[in-house]
Amino acid sequence: MLASIAYILLVGMLAGWLCKKVYLPGLLGMLMTGIVLGPHVLNLIDENILLISADLRKIALIIILIRVGLTLNIDDLKKVGRPAIMMCFVPACFEMLGMVILAPMLLGISVLDAAIMGAVIAAVSPAVVVPKMIRLIEEGYGRKHGIPELILAGASVDDVFVIVMFTTFTSLAQGDTISVMSFVDIPLSIISGIIAGWLIGGVLALFFRQFHMRDTIKVAIILSVAFLLVTFEDQAMMIPFASLIAVMTLGLVLKKQREAVAVRLSSKFNKLWVIAEVMLFVLVGAIVDINYALNAGIAAIILIFGVLLCRMAGVYVCMIKTKLTSKERLFCMLAYTPKATVQAAMGGVPLAMGLACGNIVLTMAVIAIIITAPFGAFMIDRSYPRLLKKD
């Protein structure tokens, strides 16, 4: 296992560095590292690491979401308003609708199978988008109209909506009926996550004010609380609860109530992200079976780009009647395309459930990761200096 960790870190960092040298996103090198080192090519990653891969990826996601909370300003989020709320579900709805229309024509599958596939593909990847938006905030790009905050807010809630839709469609495929409560759970889980994060963040802010301790210990406490919140979501069968939103809200409250402390803690989490980023994208790459992608054919690639255009149309609809310029709207459309985290986590679920569409859903999830993660990251990196103003 130790040798596998060494391979992941050393090769992943080297590949990321090489990609940046040729003006490609570093995560592309990390994804390719995972594909090559993974069980489908060289098989150099210990199976015990692959067994806990989902938990390790979730830890990386927790780190970056805490960093979001410690970086964002609540007042900036308030300014964003209606478009941020629409970004949470409208682009995903457009993409799922595009999949339902295009997939039966291009792949010959049923409408229900296309809906399941759409629910897997439609989620934007916080792991790709969030670090990019934090960079924009730190460099001062797009701050006048709150563009990084708009995308961060949408990307953080988008996954909750898509996962609920996925659960609904797979229940239909197994012969169950759709429950109204499945849709009611979406706002309830978001609200409960915000309330929990707000209360816990307030308690932590008070605790840090009353008791002096090193920032490293504060980081350990915050991470431990975040792990407990995620565990609670996994075990709370009767209570709709969005733990990742709670984690981000916790950081937001600390930022508002203890700003000086939040700045120092954000620096600590930046350092943690250096390793967490490599682990996240290499392990995402490790679950990718490149043979699925190679056998899928040109129709699958056309389908991915087709639903991406639908998603971008959904983002454009969210921008209607806003003060954003045409360049800023184009940037938002491009920045909302990357996929990786949810597709890696959910792509194999229909196959494990024994659904007839399992293989094709997994194949499309793999292709979506390979195409959109580097494409989206590249477009963000190359376009923001040209499309956004620096304040």
PDB file of N, CA, C and O in Angstrom, residues 99-137:
ATOM      1  N   MET A  99     -30.308  14.659 -22.889  1.00  0.00           N
ATOM      2  CA  MET A  99     -29.967  13.234 -22.911  1.00  0.00           C
ATOM      3  C   MET A  99     -31.185  12.392 -23.272  1.00  0.00           C
ATOM      4  O   MET A  99     -31.083  11.435 -24.062  1.00  0.00           O
ATOM      5  N   VAL A 100     -32.343  12.736 -22.722  1.00  0.00           N
ATOM      6  CA  VAL A 100     -33.569  11.981 -23.014  1.00  0.00           C
ATOM      7  C   VAL A 100     -33.945  12.098 -24.488  1.00  0.00           C
ATOM      8  O   VAL A 100     -34.470  11.148 -25.087  1.00  0.00           O
ATOM      9  N   ILE A 101     -33.657  13.232 -25.100  1.00  0.00           N
ATOM     10  CA  ILE A 101     -33.979  13.434 -26.522  1.00  0.00           C
ATOM     11  C   ILE A 101     -32.946  12.779 -27.433  1.00  0.00           C
ATOM     12  O   ILE A 101     -33.287  12.087 -28.397  1.00  0.00           O
ATOM     13  N   LEU A 102     -31.640  12.968 -27.104  1.00  0.00           N
ATOM     14  CA  LEU A 102     -30.579  12.550 -28.027  1.00  0.00           C
ATOM     15  C   LEU A 102     -30.161  11.086 -27.872  1.00  0.00           C
ATOM     16  O   LEU A 102     -29.860  10.415 -28.862  1.00  0.00           O
ATOM     17  N   ALA A 103     -30.101  10.585 -26.632  1.00  0.00           N
ATOM     18  CA  ALA A 103     -29.568   9.234 -26.402  1.00  0.00           C
ATOM     19  C   ALA A 103     -30.378   8.138 -27.104  1.00  0.00           C
ATOM     20  O   ALA A 103     -29.784   7.224 -27.700  1.00  0.00           O
ATOM     21  N   PRO A 104     -31.718   8.170 -27.069  1.00  0.00           N
ATOM     22  CA  PRO A 104     -32.447   7.117 -27.799  1.00  0.00           C
ATOM     23  C   PRO A 104     -32.148   7.133 -29.296  1.00  0.00           C
ATOM     24  O   PRO A 104     -32.113   6.074 -29.939  1.00  0.00           O
ATOM     25  N   MET A 105     -31.914   8.316 -29.880  1.00  0.00           N
ATOM     26  CA  MET A 105     -31.616   8.407 -31.315  1.00  0.00           C
ATOM     27  C   MET A 105     -30.207   7.916 -31.629  1.00  0.00           C
ATOM     28  O   MET A 105     -29.991   7.203 -32.612  1.00  0.00           O
ATOM     29  N   LEU A 106     -29.226   8.300 -30.778  1.00  0.00           N
ATOM     30  CA  LEU A 106     -27.827   7.987 -31.073  1.00  0.00           C
ATOM     31  C   LEU A 106     -27.410   6.601 -30.592  1.00  0.00           C
ATOM     32  O   LEU A 106     -26.581   5.940 -31.227  1.00  0.00           O
ATOM     33  N   LEU A 107     -27.969   6.146 -29.479  1.00  0.00           N
ATOM     34  CA  LEU A 107     -27.539   4.880 -28.878  1.00  0.00           C
ATOM     35  C   LEU A 107     -28.602   3.797 -28.919  1.00  0.00           C
ATOM     36  O   LEU A 107     -28.325   2.652 -28.565  1.00  0.00           O
ATOM     37  N   GLY A 108     -29.829   4.158 -29.277  1.00  0.00           N
ATOM     38  CA  GLY A 108     -30.897   3.163 -29.367  1.00  0.00           C
ATOM     39  C   GLY A 108     -31.379   2.639 -28.038  1.00  0.00           C
ATOM     40  O   GLY A 108     -31.822   1.486 -27.951  1.00  0.00           O
ATOM     41  N   ILE A 109     -31.300   3.434 -26.984  1.00  0.00           N
ATOM     42  CA  ILE A 109     -31.750   2.990 -25.667  1.00  0.00           C
ATOM     43  C   ILE A 109     -33.130   3.583 -25.379  1.00  0.00           C
ATOM     44  O   ILE A 109     -33.613   4.463 -26.082  1.00  0.00           O
ATOM     45  N   SER A 110     -33.765   3.097 -24.310  1.00  0.00           N
ATOM     46  CA  SER A 110     -35.096   3.576 -23.955  1.00  0.00           C
ATOM     47  C   SER A 110     -35.018   4.958 -23.309  1.00  0.00           C
ATOM     48  O   SER A 110     -33.947   5.397 -22.875  1.00  0.00           O
ATOM     49  N   VAL A 111     -36.176   5.611 -23.211  1.00  0.00           N
ATOM     50  CA  VAL A 111     -36.238   6.934 -22.596  1.00  0.00           C
ATOM     51  C   VAL A 111     -35.853   6.864 -21.121  1.00  0.00           C
ATOM     52  O   VAL A 111     -35.136   7.734 -20.616  1.00  0.00           O
ATOM     53  N   LEU A 112     -36.316   5.824 -20.408  1.00  0.00           N
ATOM     54  CA  LEU A 112     -35.992   5.691 -18.990  1.00  0.00           C
ATOM     55  C   LEU A 112     -34.496   5.464 -18.782  1.00  0.00           C
ATOM     56  O   LEU A 112     -33.880   6.063 -17.886  1.00  0.00           O
ATOM     57  N   ASP A 113     -33.892   4.614 -19.633  1.00  0.00           N
ATOM     58  CA  ASP A 113     -32.440   4.403 -19.545  1.00  0.00           C
ATOM     59  C   ASP A 113     -31.695   5.702 -19.835  1.00  0.00           C
ATOM     60  O   ASP A 113     -30.681   6.009 -19.198  1.00  0.00           O
ATOM     61  N   ALA A 114     -32.195   6.472 -20.786  1.00  0.00           N
ATOM     62  CA  ALA A 114     -31.574   7.760 -21.100  1.00  0.00           C
ATOM     63  C   ALA A 114     -31.696   8.724 -19.924  1.00  0.00           C
ATOM     64  O   ALA A 114     -30.775   9.507 -19.649  1.00  0.00           O
ATOM     65  N   ALA A 115     -32.837   8.661 -19.208  1.00  0.00           N
ATOM     66  CA  ALA A 115     -33.020   9.527 -18.042  1.00  0.00           C
ATOM     67  C   ALA A 115     -32.035   9.160 -16.936  1.00  0.00           C
ATOM     68  O   ALA A 115     -31.459  10.040 -16.277  1.00  0.00           O
ATOM     69  N   ILE A 116     -31.819   7.862 -16.721  1.00  0.00           N
ATOM     70  CA  ILE A 116     -30.840   7.418 -15.717  1.00  0.00           C
ATOM     71  C   ILE A 116     -29.446   7.895 -16.107  1.00  0.00           C
ATOM     72  O   ILE A 116     -28.691   8.416 -15.282  1.00  0.00           O
ATOM     73  N   MET A 117     -29.107   7.721 -17.378  1.00  0.00           N
ATOM     74  CA  MET A 117     -27.814   8.176 -17.868  1.00  0.00           C
ATOM     75  C   MET A 117     -27.667   9.688 -17.713  1.00  0.00           C
ATOM     76  O   MET A 117     -26.623  10.194 -17.295  1.00  0.00           O
ATOM     77  N   GLY A 118     -28.733  10.418 -18.017  1.00  0.00           N
ATOM     78  CA  GLY A 118     -28.696  11.866 -17.882  1.00  0.00           C
ATOM     79  C   GLY A 118     -28.466  12.300 -16.450  1.00  0.00           C
ATOM     80  O   GLY A 118     -27.744  13.267 -16.193  1.00  0.00           O
ATOM     81  N   ALA A 119     -29.073  11.582 -15.498  1.00  0.00           N
ATOM     82  CA  ALA A 119     -28.894  11.933 -14.092  1.00  0.00           C
ATOM     83  C   ALA A 119     -27.462  11.688 -13.621  1.00  0.00           C
ATOM     84  O   ALA A 119     -26.972  12.357 -12.715  1.00  0.00           O
ATOM     85  N   VAL A 120     -26.774  10.719 -14.223  1.00  0.00           N
ATOM     86  CA  VAL A 120     -25.367  10.479 -13.890  1.00  0.00           C
ATOM     87  C   VAL A 120     -24.480  11.550 -14.518  1.00  0.00           C
ATOM     88  O   VAL A 120     -23.592  12.113 -13.864  1.00  0.00           O
ATOM     89  N   ILE A 121     -24.734  11.847 -15.782  1.00  0.00           N
ATOM     90  CA  ILE A 121     -23.870  12.753 -16.536  1.00  0.00           C
ATOM     91  C   ILE A 121     -24.084  14.214 -16.151  1.00  0.00           C
ATOM     92  O   ILE A 121     -23.168  15.037 -16.242  1.00  0.00           O
ATOM     93  N   ALA A 122     -25.278  14.577 -15.682  1.00  0.00           N
ATOM     94  CA  ALA A 122     -25.657  15.991 -15.554  1.00  0.00           C
ATOM     95  C   ALA A 122     -24.968  16.737 -14.419  1.00  0.00           C
ATOM     96  O   ALA A 122     -25.056  17.955 -14.362  1.00  0.00           O
ATOM     97  N   ALA A 123     -24.325  16.054 -13.508  1.00  0.00           N
ATOM     98  CA  ALA A 123     -23.715  16.743 -12.356  1.00  0.00           C
ATOM     99  C   ALA A 123     -22.408  17.418 -12.750  1.00  0.00           C
ATOM    100  O   ALA A 123     -21.551  16.821 -13.403  1.00  0.00           O
ATOM    101  N   VAL A 124     -22.246  18.673 -12.337  1.00  0.00           N
ATOM    102  CA  VAL A 124     -20.974  19.365 -12.514  1.00  0.00           C
ATOM    103  C   VAL A 124     -20.017  18.892 -11.419  1.00  0.00           C
ATOM    104  O   VAL A 124     -20.455  18.430 -10.366  1.00  0.00           O
ATOM    105  N   SER A 125     -18.721  18.980 -11.658  1.00  0.00           N
ATOM    106  CA  SER A 125     -17.744  18.461 -10.701  1.00  0.00           C
ATOM    107  C   SER A 125     -17.203  19.578  -9.805  1.00  0.00           C
ATOM    108  O   SER A 125     -16.421  20.410 -10.258  1.00  0.00           O
ATOM    109  N   PRO A 126     -17.574  19.591  -8.508  1.00  0.00           N
ATOM    110  CA  PRO A 126     -16.991  20.580  -7.597  1.00  0.00           C
ATOM    111  C   PRO A 126     -15.478  20.456  -7.497  1.00  0.00           C
ATOM    112  O   PRO A 126     -14.771  21.448  -7.319  1.00  0.00           O
ATOM    113  N   ALA A 127     -14.974  19.223  -7.618  1.00  0.00           N
ATOM    114  CA  ALA A 127     -13.533  19.007  -7.480  1.00  0.00           C
ATOM    115  C   ALA A 127     -12.743  19.727  -8.563  1.00  0.00           C
ATOM    116  O   ALA A 127     -11.600  20.129  -8.347  1.00  0.00           O
ATOM    117  N   VAL A 128     -13.352  19.894  -9.740  1.00  0.00           N
ATOM    118  CA  VAL A 128     -12.685  20.620 -10.824  1.00  0.00           C
ATOM    119  C   VAL A 128     -12.979  22.111 -10.738  1.00  0.00           C
ATOM    120  O   VAL A 128     -12.084  22.953 -10.847  1.00  0.00           O
ATOM    121  N   VAL A 129     -14.256  22.434 -10.530  1.00  0.00           N
ATOM    122  CA  VAL A 129     -14.694  23.831 -10.610  1.00  0.00           C
ATOM    123  C   VAL A 129     -14.248  24.653  -9.412  1.00  0.00           C
ATOM    124  O   VAL A 129     -13.783  25.794  -9.556  1.00  0.00           O
ATOM    125  N   VAL A 130     -14.394  24.092  -8.214  1.00  0.00           N
ATOM    126  CA  VAL A 130     -14.165  24.873  -6.987  1.00  0.00           C
ATOM    127  C   VAL A 130     -12.752  25.458  -6.900  1.00  0.00           C
ATOM    128  O   VAL A 130     -12.587  26.652  -6.637  1.00  0.00           O
ATOM    129  N   PRO A 131     -11.687  24.659  -7.103  1.00  0.00           N
ATOM    130  CA  PRO A 131     -10.344  25.262  -7.021  1.00  0.00           C
ATOM    131  C   PRO A 131     -10.130  26.384  -8.030  1.00  0.00           C
ATOM    132  O   PRO A 131      -9.435  27.364  -7.728  1.00  0.00           O
ATOM    133  N   LYS A 132     -10.740  26.238  -9.202  1.00  0.00           N
ATOM    134  CA  LYS A 132     -10.596  27.285 -10.225  1.00  0.00           C
ATOM    135  C   LYS A 132     -11.276  28.572  -9.782  1.00  0.00           C
ATOM    136  O   LYS A 132     -10.738  29.675  -9.975  1.00  0.00           O
ATOM    137  N   MET A 133     -12.462  28.456  -9.192  1.00  0.00           N
ATOM    138  CA  MET A 133     -13.189  29.650  -8.760  1.00  0.00           C
ATOM    139  C   MET A 133     -12.503  30.320  -7.565  1.00  0.00           C
ATOM    140  O   MET A 133     -12.504  31.549  -7.447  1.00  0.00           O
ATOM    141  N   ILE A 134     -11.928  29.526  -6.687  1.00  0.00           N
ATOM    142  CA  ILE A 134     -11.178  30.106  -5.570  1.00  0.00           C
ATOM    143  C   ILE A 134      -9.998  30.909  -6.101  1.00  0.00           C
ATOM    144  O   ILE A 134      -9.687  31.999  -5.602  1.00  0.00           O
ATOM    145  N   ARG A 135      -9.358  30.387  -7.124  1.00  0.00           N
ATOM    146  CA  ARG A 135      -8.238  31.109  -7.740  1.00  0.00           C
ATOM    147  C   ARG A 135      -8.706  32.452  -8.298  1.00  0.00           C
ATOM    148  O   ARG A 135      -8.026  33.468  -8.148  1.00  0.00           O
ATOM    149  N   LEU A 136      -9.886  32.468  -8.934  1.00  0.00           N
ATOM    150  CA  LEU A 136     -10.423  33.717  -9.472  1.00  0.00           C
ATOM    151  C   LEU A 136     -10.710  34.723  -8.360  1.00  0.00           C
ATOM    152  O   LEU A 136     -10.446  35.922  -8.506  1.00  0.00           O
ATOM    153  N   ILE A 137     -11.246  34.237  -7.241  1.00  0.00           N
ATOM    154  CA  ILE A 137     -11.522  35.117  -6.106  1.00  0.00           C
ATOM    155  C   ILE A 137     -10.231  35.713  -5.575  1.00  0.00           C
ATOM    156  O   ILE A 137     -10.140  36.919  -5.306  1.00  0.00           O
TER     157      ILE A 137
END
